[in-house]
mmCIF file of C-alpha atoms and ligand atoms in Angstrom:
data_model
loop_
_atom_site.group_PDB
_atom_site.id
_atom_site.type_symbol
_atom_site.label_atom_id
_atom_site.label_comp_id
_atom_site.label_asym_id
_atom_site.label_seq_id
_atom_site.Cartn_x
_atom_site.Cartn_y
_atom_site.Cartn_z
ATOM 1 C CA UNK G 1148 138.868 110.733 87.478
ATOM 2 C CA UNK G 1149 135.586 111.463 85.152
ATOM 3 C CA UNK G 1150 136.054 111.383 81.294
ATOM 4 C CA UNK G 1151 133.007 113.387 81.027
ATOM 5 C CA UNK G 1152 133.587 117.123 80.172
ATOM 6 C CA UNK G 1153 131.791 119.767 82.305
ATOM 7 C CA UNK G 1154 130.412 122.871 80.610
ATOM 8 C CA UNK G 1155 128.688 125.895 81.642
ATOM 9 C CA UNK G 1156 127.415 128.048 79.326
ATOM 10 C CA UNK G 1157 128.853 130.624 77.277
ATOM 11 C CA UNK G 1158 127.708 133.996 76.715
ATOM 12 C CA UNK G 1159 128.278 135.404 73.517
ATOM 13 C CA UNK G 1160 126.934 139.138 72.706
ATOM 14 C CA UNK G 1161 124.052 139.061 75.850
ATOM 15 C CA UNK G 1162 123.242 135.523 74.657
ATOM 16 C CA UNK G 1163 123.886 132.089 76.198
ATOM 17 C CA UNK G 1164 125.384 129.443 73.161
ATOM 18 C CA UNK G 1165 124.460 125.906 74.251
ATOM 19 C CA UNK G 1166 124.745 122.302 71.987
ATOM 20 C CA UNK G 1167 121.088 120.928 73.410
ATOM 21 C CA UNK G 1168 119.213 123.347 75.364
ATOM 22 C CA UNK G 1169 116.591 121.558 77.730
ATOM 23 C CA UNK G 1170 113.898 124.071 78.750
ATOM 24 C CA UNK G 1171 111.653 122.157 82.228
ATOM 25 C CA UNK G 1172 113.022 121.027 85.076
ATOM 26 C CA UNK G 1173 110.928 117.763 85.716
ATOM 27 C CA UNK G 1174 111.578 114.135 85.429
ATOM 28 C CA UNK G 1175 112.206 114.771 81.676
ATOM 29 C CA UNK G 1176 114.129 117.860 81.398
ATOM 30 C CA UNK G 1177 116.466 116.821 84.053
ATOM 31 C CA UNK G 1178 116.774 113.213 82.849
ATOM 32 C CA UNK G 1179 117.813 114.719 79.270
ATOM 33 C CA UNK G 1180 119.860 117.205 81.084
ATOM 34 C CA UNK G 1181 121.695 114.060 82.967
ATOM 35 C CA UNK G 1182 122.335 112.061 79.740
ATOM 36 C CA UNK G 1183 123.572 115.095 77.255
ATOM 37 C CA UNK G 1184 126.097 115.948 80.441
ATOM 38 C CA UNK G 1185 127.279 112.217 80.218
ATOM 39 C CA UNK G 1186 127.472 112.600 76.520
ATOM 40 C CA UNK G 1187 129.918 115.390 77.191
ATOM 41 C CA UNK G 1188 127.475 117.697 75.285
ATOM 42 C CA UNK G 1189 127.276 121.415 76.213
ATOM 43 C CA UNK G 1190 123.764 121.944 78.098
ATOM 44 C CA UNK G 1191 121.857 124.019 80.718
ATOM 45 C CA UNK G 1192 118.255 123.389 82.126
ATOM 46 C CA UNK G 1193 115.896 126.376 82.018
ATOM 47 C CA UNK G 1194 112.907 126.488 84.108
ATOM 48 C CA UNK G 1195 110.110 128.043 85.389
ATOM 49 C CA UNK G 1196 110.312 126.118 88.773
ATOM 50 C CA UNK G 1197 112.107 123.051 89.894
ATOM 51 C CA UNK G 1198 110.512 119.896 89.941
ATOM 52 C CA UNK G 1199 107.339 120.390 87.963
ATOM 53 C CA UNK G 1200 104.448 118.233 88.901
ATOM 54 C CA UNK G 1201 106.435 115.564 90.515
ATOM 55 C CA UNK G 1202 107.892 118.223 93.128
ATOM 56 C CA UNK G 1203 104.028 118.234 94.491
ATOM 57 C CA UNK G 1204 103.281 114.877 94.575
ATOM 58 C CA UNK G 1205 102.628 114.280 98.578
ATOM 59 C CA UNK G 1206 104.134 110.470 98.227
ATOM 60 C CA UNK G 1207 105.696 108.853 95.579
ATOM 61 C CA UNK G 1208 106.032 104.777 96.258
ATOM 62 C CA UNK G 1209 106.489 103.775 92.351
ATOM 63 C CA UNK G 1210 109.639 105.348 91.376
ATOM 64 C CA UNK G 1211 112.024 101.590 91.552
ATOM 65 C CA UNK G 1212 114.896 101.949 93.825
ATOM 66 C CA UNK G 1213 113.510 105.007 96.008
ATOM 67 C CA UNK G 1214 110.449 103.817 97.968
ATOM 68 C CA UNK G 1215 108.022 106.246 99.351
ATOM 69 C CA UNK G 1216 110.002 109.671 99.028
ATOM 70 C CA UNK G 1217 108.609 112.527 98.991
ATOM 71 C CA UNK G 1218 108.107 114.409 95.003
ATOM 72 C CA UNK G 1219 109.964 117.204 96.882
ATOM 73 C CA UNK G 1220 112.511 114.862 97.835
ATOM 74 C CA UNK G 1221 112.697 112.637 94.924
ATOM 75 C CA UNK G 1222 113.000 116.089 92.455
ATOM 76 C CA UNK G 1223 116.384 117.148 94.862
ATOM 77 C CA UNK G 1224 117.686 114.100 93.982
ATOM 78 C CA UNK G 1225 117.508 114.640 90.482
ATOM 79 C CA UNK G 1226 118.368 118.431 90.706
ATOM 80 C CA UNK G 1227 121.553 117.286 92.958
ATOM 81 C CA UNK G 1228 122.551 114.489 90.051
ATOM 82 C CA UNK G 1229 122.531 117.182 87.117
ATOM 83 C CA UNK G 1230 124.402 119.539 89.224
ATOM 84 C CA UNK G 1231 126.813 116.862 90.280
ATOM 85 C CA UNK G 1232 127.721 117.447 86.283
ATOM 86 C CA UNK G 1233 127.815 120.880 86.544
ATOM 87 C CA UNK G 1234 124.613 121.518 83.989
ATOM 88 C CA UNK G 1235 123.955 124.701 85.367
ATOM 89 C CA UNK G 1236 119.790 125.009 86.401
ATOM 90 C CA UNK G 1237 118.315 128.580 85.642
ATOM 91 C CA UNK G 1238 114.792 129.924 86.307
ATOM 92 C CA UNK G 1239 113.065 131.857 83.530
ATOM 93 C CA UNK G 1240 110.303 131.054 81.577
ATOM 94 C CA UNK G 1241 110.520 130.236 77.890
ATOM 95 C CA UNK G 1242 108.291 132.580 75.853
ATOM 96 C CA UNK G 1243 109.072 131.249 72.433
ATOM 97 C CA UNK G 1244 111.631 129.649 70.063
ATOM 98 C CA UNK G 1245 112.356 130.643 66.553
ATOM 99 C CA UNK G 1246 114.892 130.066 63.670
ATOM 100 C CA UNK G 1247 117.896 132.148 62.578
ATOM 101 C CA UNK G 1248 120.073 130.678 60.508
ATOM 102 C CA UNK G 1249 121.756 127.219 61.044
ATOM 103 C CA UNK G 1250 120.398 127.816 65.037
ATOM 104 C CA UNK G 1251 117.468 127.513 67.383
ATOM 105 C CA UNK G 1252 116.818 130.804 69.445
ATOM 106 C CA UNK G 1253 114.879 129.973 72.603
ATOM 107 C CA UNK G 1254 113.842 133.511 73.966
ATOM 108 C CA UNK G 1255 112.734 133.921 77.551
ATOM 109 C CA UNK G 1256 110.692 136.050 79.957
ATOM 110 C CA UNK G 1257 113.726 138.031 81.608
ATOM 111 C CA UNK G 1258 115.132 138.486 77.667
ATOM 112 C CA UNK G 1259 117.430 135.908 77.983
ATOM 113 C CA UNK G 1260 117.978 134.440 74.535
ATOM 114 C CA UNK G 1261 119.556 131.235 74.076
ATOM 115 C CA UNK G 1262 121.432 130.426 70.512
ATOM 116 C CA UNK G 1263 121.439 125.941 70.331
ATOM 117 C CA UNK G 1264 121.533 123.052 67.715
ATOM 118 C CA UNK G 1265 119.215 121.068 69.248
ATOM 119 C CA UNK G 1266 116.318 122.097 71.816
ATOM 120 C CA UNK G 1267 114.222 119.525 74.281
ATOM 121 C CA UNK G 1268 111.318 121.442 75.376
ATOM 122 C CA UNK G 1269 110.018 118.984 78.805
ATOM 123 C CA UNK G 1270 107.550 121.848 79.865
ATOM 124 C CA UNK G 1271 105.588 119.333 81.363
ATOM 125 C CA UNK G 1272 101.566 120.432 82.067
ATOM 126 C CA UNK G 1273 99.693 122.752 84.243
ATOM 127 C CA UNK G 1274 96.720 122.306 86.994
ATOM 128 C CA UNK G 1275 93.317 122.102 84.874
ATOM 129 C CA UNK G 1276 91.076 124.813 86.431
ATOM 130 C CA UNK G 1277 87.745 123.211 87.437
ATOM 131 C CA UNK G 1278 85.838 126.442 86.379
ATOM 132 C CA UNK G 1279 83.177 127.720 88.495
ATOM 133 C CA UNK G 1280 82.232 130.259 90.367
ATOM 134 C CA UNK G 1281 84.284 131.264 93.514
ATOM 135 C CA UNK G 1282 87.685 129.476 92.536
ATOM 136 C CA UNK G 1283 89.283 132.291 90.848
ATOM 137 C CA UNK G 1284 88.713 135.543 93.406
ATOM 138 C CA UNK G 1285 89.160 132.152 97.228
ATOM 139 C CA UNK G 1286 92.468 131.274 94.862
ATOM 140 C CA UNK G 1287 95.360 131.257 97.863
ATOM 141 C CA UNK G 1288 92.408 131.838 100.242
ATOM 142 C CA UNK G 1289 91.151 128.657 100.637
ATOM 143 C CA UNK G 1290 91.332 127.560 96.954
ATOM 144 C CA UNK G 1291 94.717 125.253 95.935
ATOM 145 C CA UNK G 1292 96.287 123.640 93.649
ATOM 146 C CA UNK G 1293 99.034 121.505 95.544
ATOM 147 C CA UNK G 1294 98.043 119.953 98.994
ATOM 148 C CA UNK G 1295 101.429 119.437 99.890
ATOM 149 C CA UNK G 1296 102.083 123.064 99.532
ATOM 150 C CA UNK G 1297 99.288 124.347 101.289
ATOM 151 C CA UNK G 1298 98.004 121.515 103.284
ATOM 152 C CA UNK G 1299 99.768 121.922 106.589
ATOM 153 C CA UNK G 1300 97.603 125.404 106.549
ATOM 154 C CA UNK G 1301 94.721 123.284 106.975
ATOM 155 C CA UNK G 1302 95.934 121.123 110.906
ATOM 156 C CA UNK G 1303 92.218 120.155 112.238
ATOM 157 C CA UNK G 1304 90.346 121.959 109.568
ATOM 158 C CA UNK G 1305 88.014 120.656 107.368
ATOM 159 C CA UNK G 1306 89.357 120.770 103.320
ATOM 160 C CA UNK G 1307 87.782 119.091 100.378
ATOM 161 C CA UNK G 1308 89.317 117.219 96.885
ATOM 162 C CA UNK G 1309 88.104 117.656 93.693
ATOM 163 C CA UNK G 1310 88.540 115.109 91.398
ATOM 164 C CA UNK G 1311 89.007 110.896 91.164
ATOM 165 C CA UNK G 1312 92.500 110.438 89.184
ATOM 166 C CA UNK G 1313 95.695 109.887 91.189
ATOM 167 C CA UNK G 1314 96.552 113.128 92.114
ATOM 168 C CA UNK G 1315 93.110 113.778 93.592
ATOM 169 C CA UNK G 1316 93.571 110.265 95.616
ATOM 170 C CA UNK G 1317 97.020 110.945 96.690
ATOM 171 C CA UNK G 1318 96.327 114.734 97.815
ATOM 172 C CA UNK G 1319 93.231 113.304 99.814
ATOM 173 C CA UNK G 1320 95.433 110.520 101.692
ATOM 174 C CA UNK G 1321 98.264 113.206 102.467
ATOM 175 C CA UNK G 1322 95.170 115.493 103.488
ATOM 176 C CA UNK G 1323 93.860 113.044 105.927
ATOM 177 C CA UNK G 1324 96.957 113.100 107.836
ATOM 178 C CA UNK G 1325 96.449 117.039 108.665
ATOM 179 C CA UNK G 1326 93.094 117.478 108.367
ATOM 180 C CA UNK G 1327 90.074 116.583 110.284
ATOM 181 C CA UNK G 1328 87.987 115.947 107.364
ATOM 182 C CA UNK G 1329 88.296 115.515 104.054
ATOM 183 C CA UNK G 1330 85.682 114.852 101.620
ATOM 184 C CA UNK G 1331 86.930 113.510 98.109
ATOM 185 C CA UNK G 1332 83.982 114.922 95.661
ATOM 186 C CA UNK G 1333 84.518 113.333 92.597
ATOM 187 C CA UNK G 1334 81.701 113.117 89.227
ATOM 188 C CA UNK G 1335 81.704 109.623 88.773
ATOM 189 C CA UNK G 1336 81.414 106.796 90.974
ATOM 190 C CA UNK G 1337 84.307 104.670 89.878
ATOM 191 C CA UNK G 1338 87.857 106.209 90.380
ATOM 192 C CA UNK G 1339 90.507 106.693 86.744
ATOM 193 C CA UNK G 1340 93.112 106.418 89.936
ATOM 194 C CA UNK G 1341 95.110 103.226 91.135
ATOM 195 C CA UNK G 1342 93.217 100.827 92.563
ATOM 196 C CA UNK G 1343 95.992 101.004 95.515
ATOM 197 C CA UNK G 1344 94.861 104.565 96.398
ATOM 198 C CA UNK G 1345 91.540 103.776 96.084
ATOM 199 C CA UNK G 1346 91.607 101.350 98.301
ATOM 200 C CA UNK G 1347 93.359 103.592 100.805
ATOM 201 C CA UNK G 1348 90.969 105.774 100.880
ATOM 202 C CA UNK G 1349 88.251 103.853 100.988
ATOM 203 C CA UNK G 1350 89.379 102.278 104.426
ATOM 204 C CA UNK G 1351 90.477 105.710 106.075
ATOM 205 C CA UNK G 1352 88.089 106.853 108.082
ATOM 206 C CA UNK G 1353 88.934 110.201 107.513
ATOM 207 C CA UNK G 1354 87.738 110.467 103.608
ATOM 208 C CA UNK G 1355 83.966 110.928 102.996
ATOM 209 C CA UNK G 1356 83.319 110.306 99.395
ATOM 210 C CA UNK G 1357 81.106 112.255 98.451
ATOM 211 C CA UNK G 1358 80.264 110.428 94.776
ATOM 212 C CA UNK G 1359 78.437 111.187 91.011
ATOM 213 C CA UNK G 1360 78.970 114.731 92.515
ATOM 214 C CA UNK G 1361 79.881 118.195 91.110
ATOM 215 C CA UNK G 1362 80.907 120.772 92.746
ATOM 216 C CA UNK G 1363 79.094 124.019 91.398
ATOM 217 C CA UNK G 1364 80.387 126.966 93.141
ATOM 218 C CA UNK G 1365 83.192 127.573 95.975
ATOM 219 C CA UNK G 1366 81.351 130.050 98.494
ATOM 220 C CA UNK G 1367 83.042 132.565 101.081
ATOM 221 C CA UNK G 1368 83.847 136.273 101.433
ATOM 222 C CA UNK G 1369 87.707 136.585 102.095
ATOM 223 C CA UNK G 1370 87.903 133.112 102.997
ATOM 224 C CA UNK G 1371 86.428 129.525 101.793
ATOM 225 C CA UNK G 1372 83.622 128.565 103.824
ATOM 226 C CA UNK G 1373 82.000 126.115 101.786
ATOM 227 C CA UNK G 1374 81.450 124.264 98.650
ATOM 228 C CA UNK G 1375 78.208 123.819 96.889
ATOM 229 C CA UNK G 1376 78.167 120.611 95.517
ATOM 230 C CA UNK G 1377 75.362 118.940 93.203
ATOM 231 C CA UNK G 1378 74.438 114.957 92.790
ATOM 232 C CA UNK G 1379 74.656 114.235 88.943
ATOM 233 C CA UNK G 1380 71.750 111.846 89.395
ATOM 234 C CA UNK G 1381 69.023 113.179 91.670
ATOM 235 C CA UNK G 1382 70.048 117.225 90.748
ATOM 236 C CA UNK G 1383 69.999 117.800 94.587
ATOM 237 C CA UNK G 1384 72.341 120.531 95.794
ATOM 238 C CA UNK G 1385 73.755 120.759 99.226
ATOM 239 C CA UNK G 1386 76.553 123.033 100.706
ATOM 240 C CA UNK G 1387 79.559 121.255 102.540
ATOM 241 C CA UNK G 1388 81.268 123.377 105.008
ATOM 242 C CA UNK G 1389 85.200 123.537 104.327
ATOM 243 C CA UNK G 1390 87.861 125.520 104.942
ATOM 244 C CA UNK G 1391 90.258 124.871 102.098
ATOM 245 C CA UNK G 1392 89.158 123.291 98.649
ATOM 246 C CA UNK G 1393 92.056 121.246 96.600
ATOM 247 C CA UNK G 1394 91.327 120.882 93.075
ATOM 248 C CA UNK G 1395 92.913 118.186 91.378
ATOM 249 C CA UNK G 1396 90.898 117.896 88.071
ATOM 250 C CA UNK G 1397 93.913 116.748 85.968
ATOM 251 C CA UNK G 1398 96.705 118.337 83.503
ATOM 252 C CA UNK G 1399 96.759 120.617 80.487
ATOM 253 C CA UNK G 1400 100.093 120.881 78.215
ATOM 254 C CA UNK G 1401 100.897 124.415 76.749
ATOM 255 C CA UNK G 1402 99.486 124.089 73.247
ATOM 256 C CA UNK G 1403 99.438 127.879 72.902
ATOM 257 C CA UNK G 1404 103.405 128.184 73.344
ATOM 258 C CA UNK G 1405 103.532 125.345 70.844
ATOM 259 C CA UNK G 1406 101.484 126.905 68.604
ATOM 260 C CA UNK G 1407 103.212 129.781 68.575
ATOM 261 C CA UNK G 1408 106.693 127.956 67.995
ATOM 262 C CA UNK G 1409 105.149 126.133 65.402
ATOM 263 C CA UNK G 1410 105.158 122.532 66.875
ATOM 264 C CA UNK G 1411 102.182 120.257 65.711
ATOM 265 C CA UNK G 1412 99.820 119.720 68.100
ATOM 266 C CA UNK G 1413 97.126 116.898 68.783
ATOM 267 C CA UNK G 1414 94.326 116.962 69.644
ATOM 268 C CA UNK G 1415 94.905 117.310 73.566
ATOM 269 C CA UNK G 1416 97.350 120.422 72.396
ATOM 270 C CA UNK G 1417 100.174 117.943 73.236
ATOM 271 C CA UNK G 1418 103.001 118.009 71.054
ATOM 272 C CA UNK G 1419 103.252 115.497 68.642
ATOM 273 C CA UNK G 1420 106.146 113.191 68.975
ATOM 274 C CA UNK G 1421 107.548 110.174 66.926
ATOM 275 C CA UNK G 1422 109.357 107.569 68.611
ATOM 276 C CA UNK G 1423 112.399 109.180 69.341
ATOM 277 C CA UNK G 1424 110.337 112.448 70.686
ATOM 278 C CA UNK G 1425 111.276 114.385 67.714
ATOM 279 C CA UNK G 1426 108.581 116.972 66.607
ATOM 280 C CA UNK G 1427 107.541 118.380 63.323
ATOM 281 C CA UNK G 1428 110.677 120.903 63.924
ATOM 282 C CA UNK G 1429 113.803 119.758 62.932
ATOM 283 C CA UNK G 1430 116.208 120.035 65.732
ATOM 284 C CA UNK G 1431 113.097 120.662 68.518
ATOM 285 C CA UNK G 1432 112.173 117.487 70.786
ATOM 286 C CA UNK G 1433 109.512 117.813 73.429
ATOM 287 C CA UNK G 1434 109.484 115.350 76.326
ATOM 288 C CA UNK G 1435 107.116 114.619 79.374
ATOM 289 C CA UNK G 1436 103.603 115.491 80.173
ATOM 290 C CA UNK G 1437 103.456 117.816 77.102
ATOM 291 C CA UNK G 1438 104.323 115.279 74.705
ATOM 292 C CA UNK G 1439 101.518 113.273 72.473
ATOM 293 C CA UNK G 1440 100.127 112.100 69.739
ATOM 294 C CA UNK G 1441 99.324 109.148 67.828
ATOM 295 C CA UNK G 1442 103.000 107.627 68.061
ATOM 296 C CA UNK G 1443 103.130 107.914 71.937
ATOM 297 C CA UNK G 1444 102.168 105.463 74.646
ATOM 298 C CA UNK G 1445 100.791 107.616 77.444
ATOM 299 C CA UNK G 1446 101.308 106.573 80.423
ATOM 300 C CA UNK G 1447 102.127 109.965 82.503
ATOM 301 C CA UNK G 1448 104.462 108.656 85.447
ATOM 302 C CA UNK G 1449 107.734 110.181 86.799
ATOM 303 C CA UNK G 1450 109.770 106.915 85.718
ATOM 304 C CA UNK G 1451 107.825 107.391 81.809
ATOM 305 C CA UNK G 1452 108.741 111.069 81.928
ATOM 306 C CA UNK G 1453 112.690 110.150 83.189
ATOM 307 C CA UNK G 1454 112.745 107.476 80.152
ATOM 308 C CA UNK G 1455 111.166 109.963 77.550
ATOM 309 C CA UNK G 1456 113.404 112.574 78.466
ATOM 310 C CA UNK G 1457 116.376 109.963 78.118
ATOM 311 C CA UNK G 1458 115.578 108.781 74.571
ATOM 312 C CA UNK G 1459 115.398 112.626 74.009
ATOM 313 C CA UNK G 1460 118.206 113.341 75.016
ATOM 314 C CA UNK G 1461 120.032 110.359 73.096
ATOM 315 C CA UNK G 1462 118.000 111.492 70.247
ATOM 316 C CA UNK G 1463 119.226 115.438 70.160
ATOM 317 C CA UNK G 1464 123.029 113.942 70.519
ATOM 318 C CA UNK G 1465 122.771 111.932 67.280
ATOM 319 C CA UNK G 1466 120.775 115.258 65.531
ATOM 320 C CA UNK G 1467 124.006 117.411 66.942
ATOM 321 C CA UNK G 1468 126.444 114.688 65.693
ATOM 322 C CA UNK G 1469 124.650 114.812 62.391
ATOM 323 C CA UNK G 1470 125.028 118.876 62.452
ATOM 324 C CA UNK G 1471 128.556 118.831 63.070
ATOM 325 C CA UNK G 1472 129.748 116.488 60.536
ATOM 326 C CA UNK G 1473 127.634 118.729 58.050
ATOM 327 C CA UNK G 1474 125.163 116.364 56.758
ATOM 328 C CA UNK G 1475 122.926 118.678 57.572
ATOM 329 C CA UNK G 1476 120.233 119.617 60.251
HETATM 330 P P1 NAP X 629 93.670 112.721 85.612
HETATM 331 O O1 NAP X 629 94.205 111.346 85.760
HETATM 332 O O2 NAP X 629 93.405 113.243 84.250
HETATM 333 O O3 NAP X 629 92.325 112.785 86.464
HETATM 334 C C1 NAP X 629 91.558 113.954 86.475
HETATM 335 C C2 NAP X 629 90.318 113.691 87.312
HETATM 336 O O4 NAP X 629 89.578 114.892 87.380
HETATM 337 C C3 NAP X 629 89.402 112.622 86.718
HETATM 338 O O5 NAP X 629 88.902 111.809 87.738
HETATM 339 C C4 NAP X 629 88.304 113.444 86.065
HETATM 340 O O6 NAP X 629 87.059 112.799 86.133
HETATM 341 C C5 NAP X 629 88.256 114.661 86.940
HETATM 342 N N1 NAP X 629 87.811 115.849 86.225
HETATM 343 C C6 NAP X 629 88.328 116.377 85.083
HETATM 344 N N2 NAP X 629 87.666 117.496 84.743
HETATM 345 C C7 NAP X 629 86.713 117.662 85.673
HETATM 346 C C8 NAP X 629 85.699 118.628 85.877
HETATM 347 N N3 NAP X 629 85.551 119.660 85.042
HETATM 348 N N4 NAP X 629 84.887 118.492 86.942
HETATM 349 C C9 NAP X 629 85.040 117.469 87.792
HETATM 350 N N5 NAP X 629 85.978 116.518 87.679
HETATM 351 C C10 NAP X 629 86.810 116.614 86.622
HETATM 352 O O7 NAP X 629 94.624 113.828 86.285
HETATM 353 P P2 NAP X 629 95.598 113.748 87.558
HETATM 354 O O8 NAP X 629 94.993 112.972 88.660
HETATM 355 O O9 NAP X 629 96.006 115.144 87.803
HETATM 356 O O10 NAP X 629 96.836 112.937 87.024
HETATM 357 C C11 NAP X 629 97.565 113.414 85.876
HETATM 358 C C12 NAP X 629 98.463 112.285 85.415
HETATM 359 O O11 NAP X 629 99.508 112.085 86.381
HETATM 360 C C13 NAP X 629 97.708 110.973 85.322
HETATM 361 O O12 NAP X 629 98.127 110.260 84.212
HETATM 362 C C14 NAP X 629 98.079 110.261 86.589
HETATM 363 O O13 NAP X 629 98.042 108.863 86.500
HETATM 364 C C15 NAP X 629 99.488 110.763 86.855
HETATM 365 N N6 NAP X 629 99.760 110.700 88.302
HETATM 366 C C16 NAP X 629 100.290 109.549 88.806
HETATM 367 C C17 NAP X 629 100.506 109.443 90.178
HETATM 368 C C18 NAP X 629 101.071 108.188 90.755
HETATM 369 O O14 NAP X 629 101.046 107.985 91.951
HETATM 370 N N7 NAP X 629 101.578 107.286 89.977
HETATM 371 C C19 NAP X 629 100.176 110.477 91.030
HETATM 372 C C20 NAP X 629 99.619 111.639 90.482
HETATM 373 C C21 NAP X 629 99.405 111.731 89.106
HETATM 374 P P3 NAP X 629 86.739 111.504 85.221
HETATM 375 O O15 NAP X 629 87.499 110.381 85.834
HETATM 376 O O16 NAP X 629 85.253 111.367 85.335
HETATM 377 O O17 NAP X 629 87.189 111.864 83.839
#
């Protein structure tokens, strides 16, 4: 028989009363949501979506112990090992968090407020816009952010990746299996990504690199048709034909949410952490992509996100141990 209590969580006058709230559903969130349910502490994940960036990731091959899963497949597992505590998992978005009294009140899009000692905000990072012309008014027609999403739209088409980190590598190998083309435009000429992927795509005849080159607008009328794309060297501009553009250009946290809360930020607009992923706020940890400054390795991986949100979650235990024995929070 488990010695762990289960709790769901209680409503009190149209608001939810939790120990810990964890607000993201990624590696982080649900890791701290998995380790406060073992410590028998009274959680509940809120989320925008399930999964967060690792639920897009086409293959993952360097999370130990599950070799090459799917992100999609590798997030169900976590989602099914919270739930297997009962942590309940509910979708809203967190708007902001303030103080009132001895509590944190985390309020949320559908009104939802949430009383808690302790809050781990693992709201991970979202898709950096590349910014020109064209990728705003083709977005969903052509323009993406997640090739596993939308790359089975794209079966003996022609598509094109932006970037050279590893989620512009990855996307471009799962691209090449449903695709007919894909050309991997990228500024520099040497790749931030694993060499592994590199290498990969390199060798797959598939892939065109098309290298020290910009892309400068995304043409089309209800569809994408093309991309124009400029050499950084030579300033010569030429227009690939493609039906579907995949912009991978990297991450941004949510510095204006944090902000708002009043969470230092550095100067990425991550949230800065000290070892134990406490913030400046007493009570408020932030985990994941979103976390940062000076005190933080970075090394954004699911397994560095799963540990992060871990030591968080030990971390907001102690804090709530601390609370209840009244030595102050
Ligand atoms: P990233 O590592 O920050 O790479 C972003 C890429 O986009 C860089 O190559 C950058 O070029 C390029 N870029 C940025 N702004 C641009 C612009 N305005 N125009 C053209 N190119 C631009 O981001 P990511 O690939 O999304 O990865 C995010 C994090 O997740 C990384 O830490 C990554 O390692 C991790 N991740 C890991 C895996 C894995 O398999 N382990 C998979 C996916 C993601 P420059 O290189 O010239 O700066």
């Amino acid at each position: 028989m488990s010695s762990f209590r289960l709790f769901a969580p209680s409503s009190r006058g149209g608001e939810e009363e939790l120990d810990v709230l964890v607000v993201g559903a990624g590696p982080a969130g649900l890791t701290a949501a998995l380790y406060l349910a073992r410590y028998g502490v009274k959680t509940a994940v809120y989320a925008k979506e399930i999964g967060g960036q690792m639920a897009i990731a086409p293959l993952v091959d360097d999370y130990p112990g599950v070799p090459r899963v799917s992100g999609r497949e590798l997030a169900d597992r976590f989602v099914n090992h919270v739930r297997s505590y009962g942590v309940p998992i509910v979708i809203d978005e967190l708007v902001d968090v303030r103080r009132e009294g001895d509590r944190w009140v985390a309020l949320f899009s559908s009104g939802r407020r949430v009383r808690c000692v302790a809050a781990i905000l693992a709201l991970g990072a979202r898709k950096r816009r590349l910014g020109v012309p064209g990728e705003d008014r083709l977005l969903g027609r052509g323009v993406s952010y997640c090739a596993v999403c939308d790359g089975p739209m794209y079966a003996g088409k022609r598509v094109a990746v932006v970037g050279g980190g590893n989620s512009a590598l990855t996307s471009a190998l799962y691209l090449s299996s449903v695709a007919s083309r894909v050309y991997l435009v990228h500024r520099r000429d040497s790749f931030r990504a694993m060499p592994i992927y590199v290498e990969r795509a390199r060798s797959d005849p598939k892939i065109e690199m098309v290298l020290r080159s910009v892309v400068t607008e995304i043409v089309g009328d209800d569809r994408v048709r093309g991309i124009k794309v400029r050499n950084v060297e030579s300033g010569e501009e030429r227009l690939i034909e493609v039906d579907g553009v995949f912009i991978e250009v990297g991450v941004e946290p949510p510095t204006e949410l944090f902000r708002k809360i009043g969470i230092e930020v550095d100067e990425e607009g991550r949230a800065v952490v000290d070892k134990d992923m406490s913030t400046n706020l007493p009570g408020i940890f932030v985990a994941g992509d979103a976390a940062g400054g000076p005190k933080k390795y970075r090394f954004p991986q699911i397994i560095t996100a799963a540990a992060e949100g871990a030591i968080a979650a030990d971390a907001a235990w102690k804090y709530l141990q601390k609370a209840r024995s009244g030595r102050g929070t």
